[in-house]
PDB file of C-alpha atoms and ligand atoms in Angstrom:
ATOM      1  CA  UNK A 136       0.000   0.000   0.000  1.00  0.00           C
ATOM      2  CA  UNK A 137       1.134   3.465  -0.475  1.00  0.00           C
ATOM      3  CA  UNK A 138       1.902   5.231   3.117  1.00  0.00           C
ATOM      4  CA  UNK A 139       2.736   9.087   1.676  1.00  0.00           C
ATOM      5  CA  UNK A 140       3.208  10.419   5.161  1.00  0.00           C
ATOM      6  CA  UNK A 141       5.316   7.731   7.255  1.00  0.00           C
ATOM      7  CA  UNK A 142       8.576   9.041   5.820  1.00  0.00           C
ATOM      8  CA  UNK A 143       7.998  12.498   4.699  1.00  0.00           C
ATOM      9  CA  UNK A 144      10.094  13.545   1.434  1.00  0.00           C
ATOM     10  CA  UNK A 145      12.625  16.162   1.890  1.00  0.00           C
ATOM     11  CA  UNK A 146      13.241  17.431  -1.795  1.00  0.00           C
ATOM     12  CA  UNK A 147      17.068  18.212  -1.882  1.00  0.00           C
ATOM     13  CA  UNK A 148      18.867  20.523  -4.284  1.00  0.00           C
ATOM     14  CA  UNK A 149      22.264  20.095  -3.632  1.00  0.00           C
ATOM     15  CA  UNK A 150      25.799  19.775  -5.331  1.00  0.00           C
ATOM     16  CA  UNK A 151      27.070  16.249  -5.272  1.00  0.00           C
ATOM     17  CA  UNK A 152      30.304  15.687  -3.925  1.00  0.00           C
ATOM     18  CA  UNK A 153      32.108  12.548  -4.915  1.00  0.00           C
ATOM     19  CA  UNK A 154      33.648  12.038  -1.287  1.00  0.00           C
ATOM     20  CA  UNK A 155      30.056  11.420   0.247  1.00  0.00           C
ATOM     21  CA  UNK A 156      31.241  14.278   2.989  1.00  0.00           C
ATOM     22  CA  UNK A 157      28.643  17.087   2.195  1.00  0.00           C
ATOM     23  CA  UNK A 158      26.283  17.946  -0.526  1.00  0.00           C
ATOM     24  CA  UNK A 159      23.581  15.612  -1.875  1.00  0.00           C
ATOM     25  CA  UNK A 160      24.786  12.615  -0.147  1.00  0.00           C
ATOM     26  CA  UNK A 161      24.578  14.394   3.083  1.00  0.00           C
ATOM     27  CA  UNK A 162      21.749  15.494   2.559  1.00  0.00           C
ATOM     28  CA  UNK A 163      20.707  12.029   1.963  1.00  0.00           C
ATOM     29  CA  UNK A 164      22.387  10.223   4.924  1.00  0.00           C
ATOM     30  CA  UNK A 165      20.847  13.347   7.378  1.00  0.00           C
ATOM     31  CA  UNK A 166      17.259  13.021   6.062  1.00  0.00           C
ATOM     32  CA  UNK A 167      17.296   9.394   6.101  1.00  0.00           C
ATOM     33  CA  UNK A 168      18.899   9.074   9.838  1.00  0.00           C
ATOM     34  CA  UNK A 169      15.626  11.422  10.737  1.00  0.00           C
ATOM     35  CA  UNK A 170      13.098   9.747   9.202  1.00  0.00           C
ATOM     36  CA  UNK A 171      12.826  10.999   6.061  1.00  0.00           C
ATOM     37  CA  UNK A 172      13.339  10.017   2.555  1.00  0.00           C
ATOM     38  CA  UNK A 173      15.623  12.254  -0.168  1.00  0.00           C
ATOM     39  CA  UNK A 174      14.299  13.417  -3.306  1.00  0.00           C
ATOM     40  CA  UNK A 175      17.652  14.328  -5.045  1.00  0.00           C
ATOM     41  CA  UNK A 176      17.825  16.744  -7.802  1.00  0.00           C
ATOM     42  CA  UNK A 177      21.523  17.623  -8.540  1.00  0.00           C
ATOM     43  CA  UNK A 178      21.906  21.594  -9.134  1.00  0.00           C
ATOM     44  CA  UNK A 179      26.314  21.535  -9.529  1.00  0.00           C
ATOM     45  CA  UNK A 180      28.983  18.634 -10.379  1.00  0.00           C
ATOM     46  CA  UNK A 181      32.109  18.809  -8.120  1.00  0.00           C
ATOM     47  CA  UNK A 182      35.504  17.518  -8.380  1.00  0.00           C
ATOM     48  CA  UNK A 183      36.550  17.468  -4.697  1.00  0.00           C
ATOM     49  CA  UNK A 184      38.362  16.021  -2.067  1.00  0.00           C
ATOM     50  CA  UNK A 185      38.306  16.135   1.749  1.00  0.00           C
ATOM     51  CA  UNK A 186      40.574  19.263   1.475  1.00  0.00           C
ATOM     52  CA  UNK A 187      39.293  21.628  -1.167  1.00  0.00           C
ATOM     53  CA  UNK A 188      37.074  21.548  -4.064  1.00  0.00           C
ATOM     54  CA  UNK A 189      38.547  21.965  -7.597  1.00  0.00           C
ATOM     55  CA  UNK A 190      36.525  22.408  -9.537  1.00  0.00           C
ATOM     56  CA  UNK A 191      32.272  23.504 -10.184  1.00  0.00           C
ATOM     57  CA  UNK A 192      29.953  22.757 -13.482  1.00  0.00           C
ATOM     58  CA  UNK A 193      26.423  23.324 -13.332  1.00  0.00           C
ATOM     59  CA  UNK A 194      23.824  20.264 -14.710  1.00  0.00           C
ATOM     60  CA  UNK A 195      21.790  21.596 -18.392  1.00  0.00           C
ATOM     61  CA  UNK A 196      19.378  23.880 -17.479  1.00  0.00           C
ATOM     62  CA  UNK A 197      16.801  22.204 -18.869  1.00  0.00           C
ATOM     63  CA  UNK A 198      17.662  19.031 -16.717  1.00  0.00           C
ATOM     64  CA  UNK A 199      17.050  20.531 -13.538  1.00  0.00           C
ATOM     65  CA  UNK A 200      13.646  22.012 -15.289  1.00  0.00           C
ATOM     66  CA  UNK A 201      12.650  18.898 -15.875  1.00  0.00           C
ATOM     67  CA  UNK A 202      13.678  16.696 -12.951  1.00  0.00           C
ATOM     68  CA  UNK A 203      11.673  19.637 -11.113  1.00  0.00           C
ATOM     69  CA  UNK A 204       8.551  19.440 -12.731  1.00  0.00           C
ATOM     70  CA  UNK A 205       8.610  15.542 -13.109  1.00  0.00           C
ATOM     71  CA  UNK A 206       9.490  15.002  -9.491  1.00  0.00           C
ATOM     72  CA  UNK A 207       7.077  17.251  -8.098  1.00  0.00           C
ATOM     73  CA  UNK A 208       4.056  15.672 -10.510  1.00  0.00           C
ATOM     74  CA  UNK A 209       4.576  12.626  -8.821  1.00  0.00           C
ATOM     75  CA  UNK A 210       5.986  13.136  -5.474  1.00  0.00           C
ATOM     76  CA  UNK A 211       4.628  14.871  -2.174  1.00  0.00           C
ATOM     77  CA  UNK A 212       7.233  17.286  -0.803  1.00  0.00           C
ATOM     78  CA  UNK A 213       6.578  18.035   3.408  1.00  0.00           C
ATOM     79  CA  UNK A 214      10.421  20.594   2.931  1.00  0.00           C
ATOM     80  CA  UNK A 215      13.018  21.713   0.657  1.00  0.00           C
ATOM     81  CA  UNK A 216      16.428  21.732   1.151  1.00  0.00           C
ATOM     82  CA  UNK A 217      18.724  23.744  -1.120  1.00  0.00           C
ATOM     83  CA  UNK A 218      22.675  23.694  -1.058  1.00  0.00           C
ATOM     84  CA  UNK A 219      25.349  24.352  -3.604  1.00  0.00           C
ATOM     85  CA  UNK A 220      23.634  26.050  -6.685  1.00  0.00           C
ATOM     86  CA  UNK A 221      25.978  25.920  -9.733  1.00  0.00           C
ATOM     87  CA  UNK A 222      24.525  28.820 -11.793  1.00  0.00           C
ATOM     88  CA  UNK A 223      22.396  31.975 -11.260  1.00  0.00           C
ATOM     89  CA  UNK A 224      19.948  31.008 -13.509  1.00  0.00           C
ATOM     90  CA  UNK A 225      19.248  28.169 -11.625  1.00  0.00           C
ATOM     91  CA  UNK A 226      17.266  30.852  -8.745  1.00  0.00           C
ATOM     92  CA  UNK A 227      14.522  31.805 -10.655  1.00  0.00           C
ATOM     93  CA  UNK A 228      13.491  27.771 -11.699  1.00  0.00           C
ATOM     94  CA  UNK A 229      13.890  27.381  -8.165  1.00  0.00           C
ATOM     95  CA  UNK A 230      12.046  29.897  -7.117  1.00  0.00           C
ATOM     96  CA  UNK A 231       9.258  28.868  -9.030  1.00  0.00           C
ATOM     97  CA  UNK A 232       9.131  25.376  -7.782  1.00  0.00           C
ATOM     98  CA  UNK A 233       8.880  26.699  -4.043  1.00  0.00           C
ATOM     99  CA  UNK A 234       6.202  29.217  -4.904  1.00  0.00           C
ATOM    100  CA  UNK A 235       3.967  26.347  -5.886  1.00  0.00           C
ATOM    101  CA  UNK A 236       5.354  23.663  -3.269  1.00  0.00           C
ATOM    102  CA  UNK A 237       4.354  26.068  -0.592  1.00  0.00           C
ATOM    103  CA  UNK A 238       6.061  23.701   2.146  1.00  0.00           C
ATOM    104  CA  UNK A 239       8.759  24.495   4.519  1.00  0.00           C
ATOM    105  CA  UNK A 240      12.446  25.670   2.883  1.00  0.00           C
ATOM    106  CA  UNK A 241      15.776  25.601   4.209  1.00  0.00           C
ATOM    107  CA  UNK A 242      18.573  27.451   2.549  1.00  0.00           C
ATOM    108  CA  UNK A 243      21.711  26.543   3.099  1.00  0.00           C
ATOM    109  CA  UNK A 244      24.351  29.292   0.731  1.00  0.00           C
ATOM    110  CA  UNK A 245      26.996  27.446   0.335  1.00  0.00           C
ATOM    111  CA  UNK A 246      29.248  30.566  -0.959  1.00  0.00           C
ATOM    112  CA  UNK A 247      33.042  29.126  -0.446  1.00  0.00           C
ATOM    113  CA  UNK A 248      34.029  25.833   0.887  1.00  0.00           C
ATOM    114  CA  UNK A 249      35.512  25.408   3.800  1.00  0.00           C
ATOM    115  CA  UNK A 250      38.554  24.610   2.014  1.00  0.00           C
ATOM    116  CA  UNK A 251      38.726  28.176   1.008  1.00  0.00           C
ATOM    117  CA  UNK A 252      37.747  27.692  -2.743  1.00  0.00           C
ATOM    118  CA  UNK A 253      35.270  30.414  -3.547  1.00  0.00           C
ATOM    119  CA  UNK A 254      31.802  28.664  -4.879  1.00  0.00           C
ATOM    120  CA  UNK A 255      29.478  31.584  -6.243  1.00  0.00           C
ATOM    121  CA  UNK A 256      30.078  34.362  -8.628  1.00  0.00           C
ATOM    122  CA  UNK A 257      28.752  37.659  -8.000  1.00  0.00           C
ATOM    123  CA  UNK A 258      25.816  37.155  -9.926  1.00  0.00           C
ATOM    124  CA  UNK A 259      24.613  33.770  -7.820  1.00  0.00           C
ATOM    125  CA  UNK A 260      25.409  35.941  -4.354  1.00  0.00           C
ATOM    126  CA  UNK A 261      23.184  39.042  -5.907  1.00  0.00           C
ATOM    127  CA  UNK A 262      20.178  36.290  -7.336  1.00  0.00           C
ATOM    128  CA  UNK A 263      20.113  33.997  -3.585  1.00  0.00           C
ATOM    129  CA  UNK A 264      19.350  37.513  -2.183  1.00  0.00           C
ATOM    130  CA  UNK A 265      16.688  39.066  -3.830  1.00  0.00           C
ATOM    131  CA  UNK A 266      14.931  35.747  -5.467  1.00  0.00           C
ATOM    132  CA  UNK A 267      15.381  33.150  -2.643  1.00  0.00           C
ATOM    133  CA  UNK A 268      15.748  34.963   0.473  1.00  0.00           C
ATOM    134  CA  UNK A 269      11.466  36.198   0.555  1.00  0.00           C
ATOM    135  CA  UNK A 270      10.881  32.751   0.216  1.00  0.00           C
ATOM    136  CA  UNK A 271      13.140  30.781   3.203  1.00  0.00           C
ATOM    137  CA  UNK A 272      11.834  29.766   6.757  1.00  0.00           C
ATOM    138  CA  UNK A 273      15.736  29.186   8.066  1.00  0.00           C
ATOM    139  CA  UNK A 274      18.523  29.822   6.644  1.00  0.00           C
ATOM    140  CA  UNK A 275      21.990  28.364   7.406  1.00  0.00           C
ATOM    141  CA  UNK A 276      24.737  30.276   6.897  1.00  0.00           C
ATOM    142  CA  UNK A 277      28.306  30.684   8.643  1.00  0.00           C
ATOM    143  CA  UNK A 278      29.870  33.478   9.640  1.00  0.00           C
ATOM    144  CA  UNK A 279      31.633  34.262   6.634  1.00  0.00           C
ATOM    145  CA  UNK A 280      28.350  33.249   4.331  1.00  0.00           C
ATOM    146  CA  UNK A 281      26.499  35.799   6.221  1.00  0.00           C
ATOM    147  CA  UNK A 282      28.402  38.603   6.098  1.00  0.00           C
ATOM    148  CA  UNK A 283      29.192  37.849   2.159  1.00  0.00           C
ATOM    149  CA  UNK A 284      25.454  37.978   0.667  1.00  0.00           C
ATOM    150  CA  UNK A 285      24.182  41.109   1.363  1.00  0.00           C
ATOM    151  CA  UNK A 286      28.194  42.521   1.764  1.00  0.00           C
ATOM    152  CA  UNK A 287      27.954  44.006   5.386  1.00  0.00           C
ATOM    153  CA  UNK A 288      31.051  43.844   8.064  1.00  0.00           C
ATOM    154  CA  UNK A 289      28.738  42.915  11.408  1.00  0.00           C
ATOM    155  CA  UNK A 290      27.151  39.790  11.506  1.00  0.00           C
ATOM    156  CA  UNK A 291      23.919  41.465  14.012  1.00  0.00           C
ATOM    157  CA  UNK A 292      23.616  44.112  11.174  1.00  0.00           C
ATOM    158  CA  UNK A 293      23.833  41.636   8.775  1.00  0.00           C
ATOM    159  CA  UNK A 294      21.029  39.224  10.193  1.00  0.00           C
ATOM    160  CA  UNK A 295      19.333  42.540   9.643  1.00  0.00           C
ATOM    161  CA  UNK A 296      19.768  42.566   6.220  1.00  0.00           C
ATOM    162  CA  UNK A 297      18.624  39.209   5.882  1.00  0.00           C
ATOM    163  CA  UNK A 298      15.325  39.539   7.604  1.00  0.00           C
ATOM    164  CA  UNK A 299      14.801  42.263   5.923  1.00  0.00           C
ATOM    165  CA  UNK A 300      15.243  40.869   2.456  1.00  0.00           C
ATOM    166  CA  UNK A 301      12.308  38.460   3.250  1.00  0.00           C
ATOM    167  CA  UNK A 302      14.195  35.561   4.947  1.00  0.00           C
ATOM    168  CA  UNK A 303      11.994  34.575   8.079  1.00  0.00           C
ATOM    169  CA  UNK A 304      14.868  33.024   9.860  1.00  0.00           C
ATOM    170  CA  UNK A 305      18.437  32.829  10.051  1.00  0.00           C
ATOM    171  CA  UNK A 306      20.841  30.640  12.041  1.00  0.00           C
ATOM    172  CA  UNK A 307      24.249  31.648  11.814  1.00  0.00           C
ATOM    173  CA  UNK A 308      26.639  28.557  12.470  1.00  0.00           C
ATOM    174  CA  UNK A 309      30.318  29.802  13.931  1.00  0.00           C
ATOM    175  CA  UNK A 310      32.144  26.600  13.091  1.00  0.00           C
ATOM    176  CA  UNK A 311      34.270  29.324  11.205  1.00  0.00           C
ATOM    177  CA  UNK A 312      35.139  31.563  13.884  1.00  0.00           C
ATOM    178  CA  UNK A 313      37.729  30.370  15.704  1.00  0.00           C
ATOM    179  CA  UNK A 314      37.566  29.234  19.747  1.00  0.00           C
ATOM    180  CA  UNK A 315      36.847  26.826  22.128  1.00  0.00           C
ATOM    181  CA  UNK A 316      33.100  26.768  21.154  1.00  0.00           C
ATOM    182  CA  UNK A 317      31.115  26.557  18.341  1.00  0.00           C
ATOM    183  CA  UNK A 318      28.375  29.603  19.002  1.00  0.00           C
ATOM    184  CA  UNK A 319      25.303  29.378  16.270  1.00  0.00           C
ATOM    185  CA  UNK A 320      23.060  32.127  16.599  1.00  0.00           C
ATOM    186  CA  UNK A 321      19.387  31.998  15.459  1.00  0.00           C
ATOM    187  CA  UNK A 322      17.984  35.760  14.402  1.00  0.00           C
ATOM    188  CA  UNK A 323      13.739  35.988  13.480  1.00  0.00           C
ATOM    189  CA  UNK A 324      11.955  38.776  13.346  1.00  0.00           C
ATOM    190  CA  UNK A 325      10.115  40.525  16.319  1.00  0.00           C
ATOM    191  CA  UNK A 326      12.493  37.756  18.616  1.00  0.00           C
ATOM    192  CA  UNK A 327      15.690  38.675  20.412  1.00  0.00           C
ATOM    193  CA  UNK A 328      18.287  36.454  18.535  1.00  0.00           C
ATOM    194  CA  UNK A 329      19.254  33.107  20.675  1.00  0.00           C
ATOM    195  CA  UNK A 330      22.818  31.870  21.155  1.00  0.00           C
ATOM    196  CA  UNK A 331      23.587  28.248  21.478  1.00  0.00           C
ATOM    197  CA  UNK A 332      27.333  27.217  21.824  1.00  0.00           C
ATOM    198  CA  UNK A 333      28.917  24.072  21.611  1.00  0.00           C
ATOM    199  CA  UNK A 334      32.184  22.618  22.306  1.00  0.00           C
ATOM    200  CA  UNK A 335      34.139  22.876  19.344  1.00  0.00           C
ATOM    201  CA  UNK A 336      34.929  19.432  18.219  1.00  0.00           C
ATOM    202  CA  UNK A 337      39.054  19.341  16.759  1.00  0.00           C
ATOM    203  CA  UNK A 338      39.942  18.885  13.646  1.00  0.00           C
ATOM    204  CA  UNK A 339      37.868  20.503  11.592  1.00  0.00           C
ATOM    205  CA  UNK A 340      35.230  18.871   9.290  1.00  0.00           C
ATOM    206  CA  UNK A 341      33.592  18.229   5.452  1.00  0.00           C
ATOM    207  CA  UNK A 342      30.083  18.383   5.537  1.00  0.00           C
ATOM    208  CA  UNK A 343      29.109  19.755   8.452  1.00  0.00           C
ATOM    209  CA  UNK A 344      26.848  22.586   7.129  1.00  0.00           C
ATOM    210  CA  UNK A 345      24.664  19.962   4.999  1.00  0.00           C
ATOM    211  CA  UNK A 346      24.410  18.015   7.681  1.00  0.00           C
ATOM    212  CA  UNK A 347      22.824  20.662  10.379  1.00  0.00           C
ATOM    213  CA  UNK A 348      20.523  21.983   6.934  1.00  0.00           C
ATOM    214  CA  UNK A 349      19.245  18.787   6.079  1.00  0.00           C
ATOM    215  CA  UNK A 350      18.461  17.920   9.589  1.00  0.00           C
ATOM    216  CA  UNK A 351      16.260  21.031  10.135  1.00  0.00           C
ATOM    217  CA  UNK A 352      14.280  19.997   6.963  1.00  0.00           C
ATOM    218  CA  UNK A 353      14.354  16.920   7.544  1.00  0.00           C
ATOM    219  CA  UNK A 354      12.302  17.659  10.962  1.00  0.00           C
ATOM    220  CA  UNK A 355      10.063  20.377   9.596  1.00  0.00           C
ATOM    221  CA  UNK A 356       8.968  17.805   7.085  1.00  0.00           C
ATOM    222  CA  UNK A 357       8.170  16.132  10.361  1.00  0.00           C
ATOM    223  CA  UNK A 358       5.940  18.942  11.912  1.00  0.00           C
ATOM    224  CA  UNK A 359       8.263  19.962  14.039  1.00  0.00           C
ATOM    225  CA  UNK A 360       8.456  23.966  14.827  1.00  0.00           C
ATOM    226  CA  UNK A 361      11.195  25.923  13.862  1.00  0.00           C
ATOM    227  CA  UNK A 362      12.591  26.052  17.500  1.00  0.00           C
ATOM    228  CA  UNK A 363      12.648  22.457  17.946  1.00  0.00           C
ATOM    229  CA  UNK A 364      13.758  21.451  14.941  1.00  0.00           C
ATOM    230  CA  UNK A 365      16.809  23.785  15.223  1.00  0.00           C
ATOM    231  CA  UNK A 366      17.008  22.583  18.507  1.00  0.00           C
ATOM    232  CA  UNK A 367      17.147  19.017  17.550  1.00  0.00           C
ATOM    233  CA  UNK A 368      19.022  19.109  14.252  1.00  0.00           C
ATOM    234  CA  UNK A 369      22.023  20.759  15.997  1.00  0.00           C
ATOM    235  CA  UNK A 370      22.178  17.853  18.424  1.00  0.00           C
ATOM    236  CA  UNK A 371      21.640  15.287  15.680  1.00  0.00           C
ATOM    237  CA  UNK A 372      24.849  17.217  13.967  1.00  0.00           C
ATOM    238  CA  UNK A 373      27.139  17.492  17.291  1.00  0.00           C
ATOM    239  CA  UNK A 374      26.301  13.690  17.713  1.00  0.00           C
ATOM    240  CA  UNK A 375      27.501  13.010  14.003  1.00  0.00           C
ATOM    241  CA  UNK A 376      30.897  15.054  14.719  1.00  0.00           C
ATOM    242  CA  UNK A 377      31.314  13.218  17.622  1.00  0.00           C
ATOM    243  CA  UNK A 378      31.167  10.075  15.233  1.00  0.00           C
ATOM    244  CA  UNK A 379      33.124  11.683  12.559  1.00  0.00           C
ATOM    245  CA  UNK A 380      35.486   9.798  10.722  1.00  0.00           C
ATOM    246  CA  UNK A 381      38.609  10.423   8.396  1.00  0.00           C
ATOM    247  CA  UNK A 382      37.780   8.974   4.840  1.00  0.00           C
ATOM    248  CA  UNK A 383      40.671  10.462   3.376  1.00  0.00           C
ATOM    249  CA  UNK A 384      43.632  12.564   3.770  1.00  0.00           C
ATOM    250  CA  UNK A 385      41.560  15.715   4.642  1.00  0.00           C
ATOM    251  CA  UNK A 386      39.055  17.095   6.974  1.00  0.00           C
ATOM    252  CA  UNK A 387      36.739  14.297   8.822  1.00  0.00           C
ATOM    253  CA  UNK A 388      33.549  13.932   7.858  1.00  0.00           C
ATOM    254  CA  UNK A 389      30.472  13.904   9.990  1.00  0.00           C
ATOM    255  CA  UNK A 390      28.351  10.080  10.583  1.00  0.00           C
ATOM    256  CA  UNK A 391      25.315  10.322   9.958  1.00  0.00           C
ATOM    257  CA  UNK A 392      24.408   6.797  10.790  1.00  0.00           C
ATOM    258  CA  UNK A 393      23.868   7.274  14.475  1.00  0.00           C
ATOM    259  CA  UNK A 394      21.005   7.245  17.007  1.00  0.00           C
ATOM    260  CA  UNK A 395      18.728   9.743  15.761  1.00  0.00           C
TER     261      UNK A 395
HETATM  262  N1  LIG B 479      30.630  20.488  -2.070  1.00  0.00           N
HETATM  263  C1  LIG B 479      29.303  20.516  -1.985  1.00  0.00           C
HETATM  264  C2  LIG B 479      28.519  19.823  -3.033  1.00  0.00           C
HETATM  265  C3  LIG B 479      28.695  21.166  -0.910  1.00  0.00           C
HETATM  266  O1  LIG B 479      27.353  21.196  -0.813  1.00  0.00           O
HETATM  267  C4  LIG B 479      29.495  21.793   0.097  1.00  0.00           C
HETATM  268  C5  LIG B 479      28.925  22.460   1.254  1.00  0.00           C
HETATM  269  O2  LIG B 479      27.773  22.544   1.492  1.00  0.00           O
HETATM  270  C6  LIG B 479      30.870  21.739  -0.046  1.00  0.00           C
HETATM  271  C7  LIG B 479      31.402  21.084  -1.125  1.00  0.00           C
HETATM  272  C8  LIG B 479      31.772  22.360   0.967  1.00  0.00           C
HETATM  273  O3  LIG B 479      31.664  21.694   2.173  1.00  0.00           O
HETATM  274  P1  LIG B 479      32.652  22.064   3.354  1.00  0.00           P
HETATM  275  O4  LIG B 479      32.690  23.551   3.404  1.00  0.00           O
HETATM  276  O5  LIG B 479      32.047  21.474   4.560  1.00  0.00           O
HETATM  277  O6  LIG B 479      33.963  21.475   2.991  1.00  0.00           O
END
C-alpha cells in the first residue's frame, strides 16, 4: 500500500560531492537518519576532495527544469532543502518550484568551501538575495556566508539585512570563527536572537553545514516547529561530529548513521 506520510520527502537541491562528505549525499544520509526520505535533484557537479574543491559545473538547465517538474508531478514534498547552486539562472526555476510547493524551505548558501575555494560568482550571491531569500523559513549560513550575501562587516547588522530581504529566519553557524566553542546564533523577526554554543569538536570537518541543513528539513517535514527542529538538528549534527570519521587525507567527515 502506499503510506505518503510515514517518511515524509525532503526534496534536496544540492551539489554532489564525490567524497560522500557534504552535498547531496549528506543530505541524503541526514534526512534518512531522521526519518525521512531524499528526493535528489543535482543543481552543480564537483571535483573534490576532503581538502578543497577543484573544480564547479552546473547540470543543463533544462535538466534541472525537468527533474523539477517531473518530481514534483509525482511526489509529495513536506520541505526543501537547497545547497550548492551551480549557476544563477538556476534561482529563478527554483524559485518557481517553491512558490507552488508552498512547504517548509531551508537554505543553506553554500558561498566558499571550507577549504577556502570560492563557490558563487557575484551574480549567484546578488540572485540567492533578492529571489530566494522572501521565500526561506531558516537559513543556514556561517559566519563568513552571512556577512558575504548582502556585503555588510557585522554579523547582528547583517542578520538585519537578511530579515529584511524576506528571509523569516536565520541561524548563523560559527564553526568558522575560531575558539573553544562553536556559538550558532538563530535571528527571526520581532524575537531577540538566541545563542547556542557548543564545544568545538578538533579537527575541523567536510560536511558539516549539509548536515545541520538537512536535519532542520528533515524535521520540519516532520511537523516539528522551527525552534525544535533547530534545537534538535544541531544535536543530531554534534552527535555526528562526535562520530566523525577520516575517509581520506583531509578534513573528517560527519556520521550520519547514528542514534537519531
Ligand atoms: N561540495 C558541496 C557539493 C557542498 O554542498 C558543500 C557544502 O555545502 C561543499 C562542497 C563544501 O563543504 P565544506 O565547506 O564542509 O567542505
Amino acid at each position: 500500500m502506499l503510506q505518503l506520510t510515514e517518511h515524509p520527502n525532503v526534496l534536496c537541491l544540492s551539489g554532489h560531492d564525490p567524497t560522500g562528505g557534504a552535498g547531496l549525499q549528506a543530505d541524503i544520509e541526514a534526512v534518512a537518519a531522521l526519518g525521512g526520505h531524499a528526493l535528489g535533484v543535482i543543481t552543480a557537479y564537483t571535483v573534490q576532495d576532503t581538502r578543497n574543491v577543484k573544480r564547479v559545473a552546473a547540470p543543463p538547465m533544462a535538466w534541472l527544469r525537468e527533474q523539477l517538474a517531473t518530481v514534483l508531478a509525482d511526489c509529495p514534498v513536506a520541505a526543501v532543502k537547497i545547497g550548492l547552486l551551480g549557476d544563477a539562472r538556476q534561482v529563478p526555476v527554483i524559485a518557481s518550484a517553491l512558490r507552488r510547493a508552498r512547504v517548509p524551505v531551508v537554505l543553506d548558501p553554500v558561498l566558499r568551501a571550507g577549504g577556502g575555494r570560492n563557490l558563487a560568482s557575484t551574480r549567484l550571491v546578488a540572485a540567492i538575495r533578492r529571489h530566494l531569500l522572501p521565500l526561506v523559513d531558516v537559513a543556514t549560513p556561517n559566519r563568513a556566508e552571512l556577512l558575504r550575501l548582502v556585503g555588510a562587516r557585522r554579523p547582528d547588522a547583517a542578520a538585519r539585512q537578511w530579515l529584511e530581504a524576506g528571509a523569516r529566519s536565520v541561524l548563523v553557524t560559527g564553526g568558522d570563527v575560531p575558539g573553544p566553542h562553536v556559538a550558532n546564533t538563530w535571528y527571526r523577526r520581532g524575537h531577540a536572537p538566541q545563542t547556542r554554543a557548543w564545544p568545538r569538536i578538533p579537527g575541523g570537518f567536510h560536511g558539516a553545514g549539509c548536515t545541520l541543513a538537512a536535519a532542520i528539513a528533515t524535521l520540519l517535514a516532520r511537523g516539528y516547529t522551527p525552534a525544535a527542529a533547530i534545537t534538535d538538528a544541531q544535536a543530531f549534527t554534534h552527535r555526528a561530529l562526535q562520530a566523525g570519521r577520516r575517509i581520506g587525507r583531509g578534513r573528517a567527515i560527519p556520521w550520519r548513521q547514528v542514534e537519531p
